[in-house]
């Protein structure tokens, strides 16, 4: 039986032709989109006329061609221009057309800009960006070491502005906290601990609250961060979720004493299992799941007591669980729909898991400041993919002080309302 075996050169030519088709198609689609955007702008303001009846908003040729790096490679753009002679009556400033598709002076698409901090944080050196990415994108424009250095400097400035913003207009009902550790290539201290706080607003949306440099998750570092948030108007969260790092819990008791505590069950289970011999870890893991998956607090209390009896031969493991009895079961006093979110600090863990998986084979960011900037951009990119908590309408009730017993809302009596 005969068959056709394609030549390697022909296969390579086909791959190159396919990439060129994609790039040219992207150029044409972008040109059409920009023209449509300008046409819509002109149509929207076609009634604007001067005293002589001449249009105030008209086309004004095209801007100088420029190259924009996007996922399809480097594409040439010849953006249309608009001459808008309208003047704002209040401010006296002249109106301007600004494209929402292609902002002025942009050289990289948002997706490419999102990739750069990821690569840098994962260990790619600034001098390696050009050889690593120039062939893929078809150009080295915007990928030089100097450009990346300027980019990291701007990210540091963005983080600084973010950490100085007013928090009095937002309300975080739940907060997850964690300390993320990275190796640092330069400087006297070879370790960076990034303190991260993610909150849930009253509408159920998750967002980054704060990100700062901390020293080994110490009480002083967490207290300084929490006091700074309080100075900028942050209210005490109803519930904070985190691992067993003693620094944070000591700090929040001092700064926000009214906040309830919930220990992260993923970390708690791992710590308990580490104190048990391997021969009983599978049985212990099932017993632990009986606690956090219980339908209500009484069943969870019974499962916890059963664990303490069944594994009494290993008092160290039992003490790790019973010593934090209230903190590991706090989520039962909140809506059942929220339990899946409150048992773990997964919003932070999942964001940094790709980085943590590679810290053993990379040396991390070049400096502490660069590491903070990279982490900030990493979370900023991930934030757009975060979904709201289940039953978001219940978050506002939690903030209002509604009482939940075993995950169910308890109606207040007339006597309680009068009191």
Short mmCIF file of N, CA, C and O in Angstrom, two decimals, residues 230-360:
data_model
loop_
_atom_site.label_atom_id
_atom_site.label_comp_id
_atom_site.label_asym_id
_atom_site.label_seq_id
_atom_site.Cartn_x
_atom_site.Cartn_y
_atom_site.Cartn_z
N UNK A 230 -6.84 50.04 58.09
CA UNK A 230 -7.79 50.72 58.97
C UNK A 230 -7.67 52.23 58.86
O UNK A 230 -8.68 52.94 58.84
N UNK A 231 -6.44 52.73 58.76
CA UNK A 231 -6.24 54.18 58.60
C UNK A 231 -6.87 54.68 57.31
O UNK A 231 -7.36 55.82 57.26
N UNK A 232 -6.89 53.85 56.28
CA UNK A 232 -7.46 54.27 55.00
C UNK A 232 -8.96 54.00 54.91
O UNK A 232 -9.55 54.16 53.85
N UNK A 233 -9.57 53.63 56.04
CA UNK A 233 -11.02 53.55 56.09
C UNK A 233 -11.61 52.16 56.03
O UNK A 233 -12.83 52.02 55.97
N UNK A 234 -10.80 51.12 56.10
CA UNK A 234 -11.33 49.76 56.01
C UNK A 234 -12.09 49.39 57.29
O UNK A 234 -11.61 49.63 58.40
N UNK A 235 -13.30 48.82 57.12
CA UNK A 235 -14.06 48.30 58.25
C UNK A 235 -13.55 46.91 58.62
O UNK A 235 -12.96 46.21 57.80
N UNK A 236 -13.83 46.53 59.84
CA UNK A 236 -13.42 45.18 60.29
C UNK A 236 -14.22 44.14 59.53
O UNK A 236 -15.45 44.21 59.48
N UNK A 237 -13.58 43.17 58.89
CA UNK A 237 -14.33 42.09 58.23
C UNK A 237 -15.07 41.24 59.26
O UNK A 237 -14.64 41.14 60.41
N UNK A 238 -16.17 40.64 58.84
CA UNK A 238 -16.94 39.78 59.75
C UNK A 238 -16.17 38.49 60.02
O UNK A 238 -16.16 37.99 61.16
N UNK A 239 -15.50 37.95 58.99
CA UNK A 239 -14.76 36.70 59.14
C UNK A 239 -13.48 36.77 58.35
O UNK A 239 -13.47 37.24 57.21
N UNK A 240 -12.39 36.32 58.95
CA UNK A 240 -11.10 36.22 58.27
C UNK A 240 -10.72 34.75 58.16
O UNK A 240 -10.89 33.98 59.12
N UNK A 241 -10.22 34.35 57.00
CA UNK A 241 -9.85 32.96 56.73
C UNK A 241 -8.36 32.91 56.41
O UNK A 241 -7.87 33.66 55.57
N UNK A 242 -7.64 32.02 57.08
CA UNK A 242 -6.21 31.89 56.83
C UNK A 242 -5.67 30.62 57.43
O UNK A 242 -6.39 29.86 58.10
N UNK A 243 -4.37 30.38 57.20
CA UNK A 243 -3.75 29.18 57.76
C UNK A 243 -3.33 29.43 59.20
O UNK A 243 -3.71 30.43 59.81
N UNK A 244 -2.52 28.55 59.72
CA UNK A 244 -2.17 28.62 61.14
C UNK A 244 -1.05 29.57 61.48
O UNK A 244 -0.53 29.50 62.60
N UNK A 245 -0.64 30.45 60.57
CA UNK A 245 0.44 31.40 60.85
C UNK A 245 0.04 32.28 62.04
O UNK A 245 -0.94 33.02 61.97
N UNK A 246 0.76 32.17 63.12
CA UNK A 246 0.39 32.87 64.35
C UNK A 246 0.48 34.38 64.20
O UNK A 246 -0.21 35.11 64.91
N UNK A 247 1.30 34.86 63.30
CA UNK A 247 1.48 36.30 63.15
C UNK A 247 0.20 37.01 62.80
O UNK A 247 -0.14 38.04 63.41
N UNK A 248 -0.56 36.49 61.85
CA UNK A 248 -1.78 37.17 61.42
C UNK A 248 -2.83 37.17 62.52
O UNK A 248 -3.46 38.19 62.79
N UNK A 249 -3.04 36.03 63.18
CA UNK A 249 -4.10 35.94 64.17
C UNK A 249 -3.81 36.83 65.38
O UNK A 249 -4.73 37.43 65.96
N UNK A 250 -2.55 36.96 65.74
CA UNK A 250 -2.21 37.88 66.81
C UNK A 250 -2.45 39.32 66.41
O UNK A 250 -2.91 40.14 67.21
N UNK A 251 -2.16 39.63 65.14
CA UNK A 251 -2.32 41.00 64.65
C UNK A 251 -3.79 41.38 64.54
O UNK A 251 -4.19 42.48 64.92
N UNK A 252 -4.63 40.49 64.02
CA UNK A 252 -6.04 40.85 63.81
C UNK A 252 -6.79 40.94 65.14
O UNK A 252 -7.74 41.72 65.26
N UNK A 253 -6.36 40.19 66.14
CA UNK A 253 -6.97 40.34 67.47
C UNK A 253 -6.70 41.72 68.04
O UNK A 253 -7.52 42.27 68.78
N UNK A 254 -5.59 42.31 67.65
CA UNK A 254 -5.22 43.64 68.14
C UNK A 254 -5.90 44.74 67.33
O UNK A 254 -6.38 45.72 67.89
N UNK A 255 -5.94 44.59 65.99
CA UNK A 255 -6.45 45.66 65.12
C UNK A 255 -7.96 45.56 64.92
O UNK A 255 -8.68 46.56 65.00
N UNK A 256 -8.46 44.36 64.64
CA UNK A 256 -9.90 44.14 64.42
C UNK A 256 -10.39 43.04 65.37
O UNK A 256 -10.64 41.90 64.95
N UNK A 257 -10.51 43.33 66.66
CA UNK A 257 -10.85 42.28 67.63
C UNK A 257 -12.22 41.66 67.42
O UNK A 257 -12.48 40.54 67.86
N UNK A 258 -13.15 42.37 66.74
CA UNK A 258 -14.49 41.85 66.54
C UNK A 258 -14.58 40.83 65.40
O UNK A 258 -15.62 40.18 65.21
N UNK A 259 -13.53 40.68 64.61
CA UNK A 259 -13.54 39.76 63.47
C UNK A 259 -13.44 38.30 63.93
O UNK A 259 -12.58 37.96 64.75
N UNK A 260 -14.30 37.45 63.39
CA UNK A 260 -14.25 36.02 63.70
C UNK A 260 -13.13 35.36 62.92
O UNK A 260 -12.72 35.85 61.86
N UNK A 261 -12.64 34.22 63.43
CA UNK A 261 -11.50 33.52 62.84
C UNK A 261 -11.94 32.18 62.26
O UNK A 261 -12.70 31.45 62.89
N UNK A 262 -11.46 31.87 61.06
CA UNK A 262 -11.68 30.56 60.45
C UNK A 262 -10.35 30.03 59.93
O UNK A 262 -9.71 30.69 59.10
N UNK A 263 -9.93 28.87 60.40
CA UNK A 263 -8.68 28.27 59.93
C UNK A 263 -8.91 27.55 58.61
O UNK A 263 -9.94 26.91 58.40
N UNK A 264 -7.94 27.65 57.75
CA UNK A 264 -7.98 26.99 56.44
C UNK A 264 -7.90 25.48 56.65
O UNK A 264 -6.92 24.97 57.19
N UNK A 265 -8.92 24.75 56.19
CA UNK A 265 -8.97 23.31 56.39
C UNK A 265 -7.92 22.56 55.58
O UNK A 265 -7.48 21.48 55.97
N UNK A 266 -7.51 23.09 54.45
CA UNK A 266 -6.48 22.41 53.66
C UNK A 266 -5.17 22.36 54.44
O UNK A 266 -4.52 21.30 54.55
N UNK A 267 -4.77 23.51 55.00
CA UNK A 267 -3.54 23.55 55.80
C UNK A 267 -3.70 22.76 57.10
O UNK A 267 -2.78 22.06 57.53
N UNK A 268 -4.87 22.90 57.73
CA UNK A 268 -5.08 22.21 59.00
C UNK A 268 -5.00 20.69 58.81
O UNK A 268 -4.34 19.99 59.60
N UNK A 269 -5.65 20.18 57.78
CA UNK A 269 -5.61 18.73 57.53
C UNK A 269 -4.19 18.27 57.24
O UNK A 269 -3.75 17.21 57.73
N UNK A 270 -3.44 19.06 56.47
CA UNK A 270 -2.06 18.69 56.15
C UNK A 270 -1.21 18.64 57.42
O UNK A 270 -0.38 17.73 57.60
N UNK A 271 -1.39 19.61 58.31
CA UNK A 271 -0.62 19.64 59.55
C UNK A 271 -0.96 18.45 60.46
O UNK A 271 -0.08 17.86 61.10
N UNK A 272 -2.24 18.09 60.52
CA UNK A 272 -2.65 16.96 61.34
C UNK A 272 -2.08 15.66 60.77
O UNK A 272 -1.55 14.82 61.51
N UNK A 273 -2.18 15.48 59.47
CA UNK A 273 -1.69 14.25 58.84
C UNK A 273 -0.17 14.12 58.98
O UNK A 273 0.35 13.00 59.10
N UNK A 274 0.54 15.25 58.97
CA UNK A 274 2.00 15.19 59.13
C UNK A 274 2.40 14.65 60.50
O UNK A 274 3.53 14.14 60.66
N UNK A 275 1.52 14.76 61.48
CA UNK A 275 1.83 14.28 62.82
C UNK A 275 1.39 12.84 63.04
O UNK A 275 1.48 12.34 64.16
N UNK A 276 0.92 12.19 61.98
CA UNK A 276 0.47 10.80 62.08
C UNK A 276 1.36 9.89 61.24
O UNK A 276 1.93 10.33 60.23
N UNK A 277 1.49 8.63 61.62
CA UNK A 277 2.25 7.69 60.79
C UNK A 277 1.53 7.43 59.47
O UNK A 277 0.30 7.54 59.38
N UNK A 278 2.28 7.07 58.47
CA UNK A 278 1.71 6.87 57.14
C UNK A 278 0.66 5.78 57.11
O UNK A 278 -0.28 5.84 56.31
N UNK A 279 0.76 4.81 58.00
CA UNK A 279 -0.16 3.68 57.98
C UNK A 279 -1.60 4.08 58.33
O UNK A 279 -2.54 3.38 57.97
N UNK A 280 -1.79 5.19 59.03
CA UNK A 280 -3.16 5.59 59.43
C UNK A 280 -3.59 6.89 58.76
O UNK A 280 -4.68 7.38 59.05
N UNK A 281 -2.78 7.43 57.87
CA UNK A 281 -3.12 8.73 57.28
C UNK A 281 -4.36 8.66 56.40
O UNK A 281 -5.17 9.59 56.38
N UNK A 282 -4.54 7.57 55.66
CA UNK A 282 -5.72 7.45 54.81
C UNK A 282 -6.99 7.43 55.66
O UNK A 282 -7.99 8.10 55.33
N UNK A 283 -6.96 6.66 56.76
CA UNK A 283 -8.11 6.61 57.67
C UNK A 283 -8.36 7.98 58.31
O UNK A 283 -9.51 8.42 58.43
N UNK A 284 -7.27 8.65 58.68
CA UNK A 284 -7.40 9.97 59.31
C UNK A 284 -7.96 11.00 58.34
O UNK A 284 -8.76 11.86 58.72
N UNK A 285 -7.56 10.90 57.09
CA UNK A 285 -8.06 11.85 56.10
C UNK A 285 -9.57 11.70 55.92
O UNK A 285 -10.29 12.70 55.81
N UNK A 286 -10.07 10.46 55.92
CA UNK A 286 -11.52 10.25 55.83
C UNK A 286 -12.23 10.80 57.06
O UNK A 286 -13.31 11.38 56.97
N UNK A 287 -11.60 10.62 58.23
CA UNK A 287 -12.21 11.12 59.46
C UNK A 287 -12.25 12.65 59.48
O UNK A 287 -13.22 13.25 59.95
N UNK A 288 -11.20 13.29 58.96
CA UNK A 288 -11.18 14.75 58.88
C UNK A 288 -12.25 15.27 57.93
O UNK A 288 -12.90 16.29 58.20
N UNK A 289 -12.43 14.57 56.82
CA UNK A 289 -13.47 14.98 55.86
C UNK A 289 -14.85 14.89 56.49
O UNK A 289 -15.74 15.69 56.17
N UNK A 290 -15.06 13.91 57.39
CA UNK A 290 -16.34 13.80 58.07
C UNK A 290 -16.63 15.05 58.89
O UNK A 290 -17.79 15.43 59.09
N UNK A 291 -15.58 15.72 59.35
CA UNK A 291 -15.77 16.94 60.16
C UNK A 291 -16.18 18.10 59.28
O UNK A 291 -17.22 18.73 59.49
N UNK A 292 -15.36 18.42 58.26
CA UNK A 292 -15.65 19.63 57.49
C UNK A 292 -16.79 19.45 56.49
O UNK A 292 -17.33 20.44 55.99
N UNK A 293 -17.18 18.20 56.21
CA UNK A 293 -18.31 17.97 55.32
C UNK A 293 -19.61 17.67 56.08
O UNK A 293 -20.62 17.30 55.47
N UNK A 294 -19.58 17.79 57.41
CA UNK A 294 -20.77 17.51 58.20
C UNK A 294 -21.90 18.47 57.84
O UNK A 294 -21.65 19.63 57.46
N UNK A 295 -23.13 18.02 57.98
CA UNK A 295 -24.27 18.83 57.57
C UNK A 295 -24.54 20.00 58.51
O UNK A 295 -25.17 20.99 58.14
N UNK A 296 -24.09 19.90 59.77
CA UNK A 296 -24.29 21.00 60.71
C UNK A 296 -23.23 20.90 61.80
O UNK A 296 -22.43 19.96 61.85
N UNK A 297 -23.23 21.89 62.70
CA UNK A 297 -22.20 21.94 63.74
C UNK A 297 -22.29 20.75 64.71
O UNK A 297 -21.23 20.18 65.06
N UNK A 298 -23.48 20.35 65.19
CA UNK A 298 -23.51 19.19 66.11
C UNK A 298 -22.87 17.94 65.52
O UNK A 298 -22.13 17.23 66.21
N UNK A 299 -23.15 17.66 64.23
CA UNK A 299 -22.52 16.49 63.61
C UNK A 299 -21.01 16.69 63.47
O UNK A 299 -20.23 15.73 63.62
N UNK A 300 -20.59 17.93 63.17
CA UNK A 300 -19.16 18.20 63.07
C UNK A 300 -18.47 18.04 64.42
O UNK A 300 -17.36 17.50 64.51
N UNK A 301 -19.13 18.53 65.49
CA UNK A 301 -18.58 18.36 66.84
C UNK A 301 -18.44 16.88 67.17
O UNK A 301 -17.43 16.45 67.74
N UNK A 302 -19.47 16.07 66.84
CA UNK A 302 -19.40 14.64 67.10
C UNK A 302 -18.28 13.97 66.32
O UNK A 302 -17.56 13.11 66.85
N UNK A 303 -18.10 14.37 65.04
CA UNK A 303 -17.03 13.80 64.22
C UNK A 303 -15.66 14.19 64.76
O UNK A 303 -14.71 13.40 64.73
N UNK A 304 -15.55 15.42 65.28
CA UNK A 304 -14.26 15.86 65.85
C UNK A 304 -13.95 15.08 67.13
O UNK A 304 -12.79 14.66 67.35
N UNK A 305 -14.97 14.87 67.96
CA UNK A 305 -14.75 14.08 69.18
C UNK A 305 -14.38 12.64 68.83
O UNK A 305 -13.53 12.03 69.51
N UNK A 306 -15.01 12.10 67.79
CA UNK A 306 -14.69 10.73 67.36
C UNK A 306 -13.25 10.65 66.87
O UNK A 306 -12.54 9.67 67.14
N UNK A 307 -12.79 11.68 66.17
CA UNK A 307 -11.39 11.71 65.72
C UNK A 307 -10.45 11.70 66.92
O UNK A 307 -9.44 10.98 66.93
N UNK A 308 -10.77 12.51 67.92
CA UNK A 308 -9.92 12.59 69.11
C UNK A 308 -9.85 11.23 69.82
O UNK A 308 -8.79 10.83 70.34
N UNK A 309 -10.96 10.48 69.85
CA UNK A 309 -10.95 9.15 70.48
C UNK A 309 -10.20 8.13 69.64
O UNK A 309 -9.39 7.37 70.16
N UNK A 310 -10.46 8.11 68.34
CA UNK A 310 -9.87 7.09 67.47
C UNK A 310 -8.36 7.25 67.31
O UNK A 310 -7.66 6.26 67.06
N UNK A 311 -7.88 8.48 67.44
CA UNK A 311 -6.45 8.70 67.23
C UNK A 311 -5.78 9.21 68.50
O UNK A 311 -4.81 9.98 68.44
N UNK A 312 -6.30 8.77 69.65
CA UNK A 312 -5.74 9.20 70.94
C UNK A 312 -4.30 8.75 71.13
O UNK A 312 -3.57 9.32 71.93
N UNK A 313 -3.88 7.72 70.39
CA UNK A 313 -2.49 7.25 70.50
C UNK A 313 -1.50 8.27 69.97
O UNK A 313 -0.30 8.16 70.23
N UNK A 314 -2.00 9.25 69.23
CA UNK A 314 -1.11 10.28 68.67
C UNK A 314 -1.59 11.65 69.16
O UNK A 314 -2.27 12.41 68.44
N UNK A 315 -1.30 11.98 70.41
CA UNK A 315 -1.82 13.21 71.03
C UNK A 315 -1.38 14.49 70.32
O UNK A 315 -2.11 15.48 70.35
N UNK A 316 -0.23 14.46 69.70
CA UNK A 316 0.23 15.66 69.00
C UNK A 316 -0.70 16.00 67.84
O UNK A 316 -1.05 17.17 67.63
N UNK A 317 -1.10 14.97 67.09
CA UNK A 317 -2.02 15.20 65.97
C UNK A 317 -3.38 15.66 66.47
O UNK A 317 -4.00 16.56 65.89
N UNK A 318 -3.87 15.03 67.54
CA UNK A 318 -5.17 15.40 68.10
C UNK A 318 -5.15 16.84 68.61
O UNK A 318 -6.11 17.61 68.42
N UNK A 319 -4.05 17.23 69.26
CA UNK A 319 -3.94 18.58 69.81
C UNK A 319 -3.97 19.64 68.71
O UNK A 319 -4.50 20.74 68.91
N UNK A 320 -3.40 19.33 67.55
CA UNK A 320 -3.42 20.29 66.44
C UNK A 320 -4.85 20.59 66.01
O UNK A 320 -5.14 21.69 65.51
N UNK A 321 -5.74 19.63 66.19
CA UNK A 321 -7.13 19.81 65.78
C UNK A 321 -7.98 20.38 66.92
O UNK A 321 -8.68 21.38 66.74
N UNK A 322 -7.91 19.76 68.07
CA UNK A 322 -8.76 20.20 69.19
C UNK A 322 -8.33 21.56 69.74
O UNK A 322 -9.15 22.29 70.30
N UNK A 323 -7.07 21.91 69.58
CA UNK A 323 -6.60 23.21 70.06
C UNK A 323 -7.21 24.37 69.31
O UNK A 323 -7.27 25.49 69.83
N UNK A 324 -7.66 24.14 68.08
CA UNK A 324 -8.30 25.18 67.27
C UNK A 324 -9.75 24.83 67.00
O UNK A 324 -10.28 25.11 65.93
N UNK A 325 -10.40 24.22 67.98
CA UNK A 325 -11.75 23.69 67.78
C UNK A 325 -12.71 24.75 67.24
O UNK A 325 -13.42 24.53 66.26
N UNK A 326 -12.78 25.90 67.88
CA UNK A 326 -13.72 26.94 67.46
C UNK A 326 -13.34 27.52 66.10
O UNK A 326 -14.20 27.81 65.27
N UNK A 327 -12.04 27.69 65.87
CA UNK A 327 -11.59 28.32 64.62
C UNK A 327 -11.84 27.43 63.40
O UNK A 327 -12.09 27.94 62.31
N UNK A 328 -11.78 26.11 63.57
CA UNK A 328 -11.99 25.24 62.41
C UNK A 328 -13.47 25.04 62.11
O UNK A 328 -13.84 24.60 61.02
N UNK A 329 -14.35 25.37 63.08
CA UNK A 329 -15.79 25.18 62.89
C UNK A 329 -16.55 26.50 62.79
O UNK A 329 -17.78 26.50 62.76
N UNK A 330 -15.85 27.62 62.68
CA UNK A 330 -16.52 28.92 62.66
C UNK A 330 -17.44 29.08 61.45
O UNK A 330 -18.44 29.79 61.51
N UNK A 331 -17.14 28.42 60.34
CA UNK A 331 -17.92 28.62 59.12
C UNK A 331 -19.37 28.16 59.27
O UNK A 331 -20.24 28.57 58.49
N UNK A 332 -19.67 27.32 60.29
CA UNK A 332 -21.03 26.85 60.49
C UNK A 332 -21.97 27.98 60.93
O UNK A 332 -23.19 27.84 60.88
N UNK A 333 -21.42 29.11 61.37
CA UNK A 333 -22.23 30.25 61.79
C UNK A 333 -22.51 31.21 60.63
O UNK A 333 -22.98 32.33 60.87
N UNK A 334 -22.25 30.77 59.41
CA UNK A 334 -22.44 31.60 58.23
C UNK A 334 -23.29 30.84 57.22
O UNK A 334 -23.53 29.63 57.37
N UNK A 335 -23.78 31.51 56.17
CA UNK A 335 -24.67 30.83 55.22
C UNK A 335 -24.06 29.56 54.65
O UNK A 335 -22.87 29.52 54.30
N UNK A 336 -24.86 28.51 54.56
CA UNK A 336 -24.37 27.22 54.04
C UNK A 336 -23.85 27.37 52.63
O UNK A 336 -22.92 26.65 52.23
N UNK A 337 -24.43 28.28 51.85
CA UNK A 337 -23.96 28.49 50.47
C UNK A 337 -22.54 29.01 50.43
O UNK A 337 -21.85 28.88 49.41
N UNK A 338 -22.07 29.61 51.53
CA UNK A 338 -20.72 30.19 51.57
C UNK A 338 -19.69 29.24 52.16
O UNK A 338 -18.50 29.56 52.15
N UNK A 339 -20.13 28.09 52.69
CA UNK A 339 -19.18 27.21 53.36
C UNK A 339 -18.04 26.79 52.45
O UNK A 339 -16.89 26.73 52.88
N UNK A 340 -18.37 26.50 51.20
CA UNK A 340 -17.32 26.03 50.28
C UNK A 340 -16.23 27.08 50.09
O UNK A 340 -15.07 26.75 49.82
N UNK A 341 -16.58 28.36 50.25
CA UNK A 341 -15.60 29.43 50.11
C UNK A 341 -14.84 29.69 51.41
O UNK A 341 -13.66 30.08 51.37
N UNK A 342 -15.50 29.48 52.54
CA UNK A 342 -14.93 29.89 53.82
C UNK A 342 -14.05 28.83 54.48
O UNK A 342 -13.35 29.12 55.44
N UNK A 343 -14.08 27.60 53.95
CA UNK A 343 -13.27 26.55 54.56
C UNK A 343 -11.81 26.60 54.11
O UNK A 343 -10.96 25.91 54.69
N UNK A 344 -11.50 27.40 53.10
CA UNK A 344 -10.14 27.41 52.56
C UNK A 344 -9.81 28.77 51.98
O UNK A 344 -10.70 29.53 51.60
N UNK A 345 -8.52 29.09 51.93
CA UNK A 345 -8.05 30.33 51.32
C UNK A 345 -7.69 30.09 49.86
O UNK A 345 -6.70 30.61 49.35
N UNK A 346 -8.52 29.32 49.16
CA UNK A 346 -8.24 28.93 47.78
C UNK A 346 -8.08 30.10 46.81
O UNK A 346 -7.28 30.00 45.87
N UNK A 347 -8.82 31.23 46.94
CA UNK A 347 -8.60 32.34 46.00
C UNK A 347 -7.15 32.79 45.91
O UNK A 347 -6.68 33.19 44.85
N UNK A 348 -6.43 32.74 47.04
CA UNK A 348 -5.02 33.12 47.01
C UNK A 348 -4.16 31.94 46.56
O UNK A 348 -3.26 32.09 45.74
N UNK A 349 -4.46 30.75 47.09
CA UNK A 349 -3.67 29.57 46.76
C UNK A 349 -3.68 29.29 45.27
O UNK A 349 -2.65 29.02 44.66
N UNK A 350 -4.88 29.33 44.65
CA UNK A 350 -4.97 29.00 43.23
C UNK A 350 -4.28 30.03 42.36
O UNK A 350 -3.75 29.70 41.30
N UNK A 351 -4.27 31.28 42.79
CA UNK A 351 -3.60 32.33 42.01
C UNK A 351 -2.10 32.11 41.96
O UNK A 351 -1.46 32.31 40.92
N UNK A 352 -1.52 31.68 43.08
CA UNK A 352 -0.07 31.55 43.16
C UNK A 352 0.43 30.11 42.98
O UNK A 352 1.63 29.88 43.00
N UNK A 353 -0.48 29.16 42.79
CA UNK A 353 -0.04 27.77 42.67
C UNK A 353 0.91 27.53 41.51
O UNK A 353 1.88 26.76 41.66
N UNK A 354 0.72 28.15 40.31
CA UNK A 354 1.69 27.92 39.24
C UNK A 354 3.09 28.42 39.60
O UNK A 354 4.09 27.83 39.21
N UNK A 355 3.15 29.52 40.36
CA UNK A 355 4.45 30.06 40.75
C UNK A 355 5.09 29.18 41.81
O UNK A 355 6.28 28.85 41.72
N UNK A 356 4.31 28.76 42.79
CA UNK A 356 4.87 27.93 43.85
C UNK A 356 5.37 26.59 43.30
O UNK A 356 6.33 26.04 43.81
N UNK A 357 4.71 26.09 42.27
CA UNK A 357 5.13 24.82 41.70
C UNK A 357 6.49 24.91 41.04
O UNK A 357 7.17 23.89 40.85
N UNK A 358 6.94 26.12 40.69
CA UNK A 358 8.19 26.27 39.97
C UNK A 358 9.29 26.92 40.78
O UNK A 358 10.39 27.13 40.28
N UNK A 359 9.01 27.28 42.04
CA UNK A 359 10.03 27.95 42.83
C UNK A 359 11.22 27.05 43.14
O UNK A 359 12.30 27.55 43.47
N UNK A 360 11.06 25.75 43.03
CA UNK A 360 12.18 24.84 43.27
C UNK A 360 13.16 24.81 42.11
O UNK A 360 14.32 24.43 42.28
#
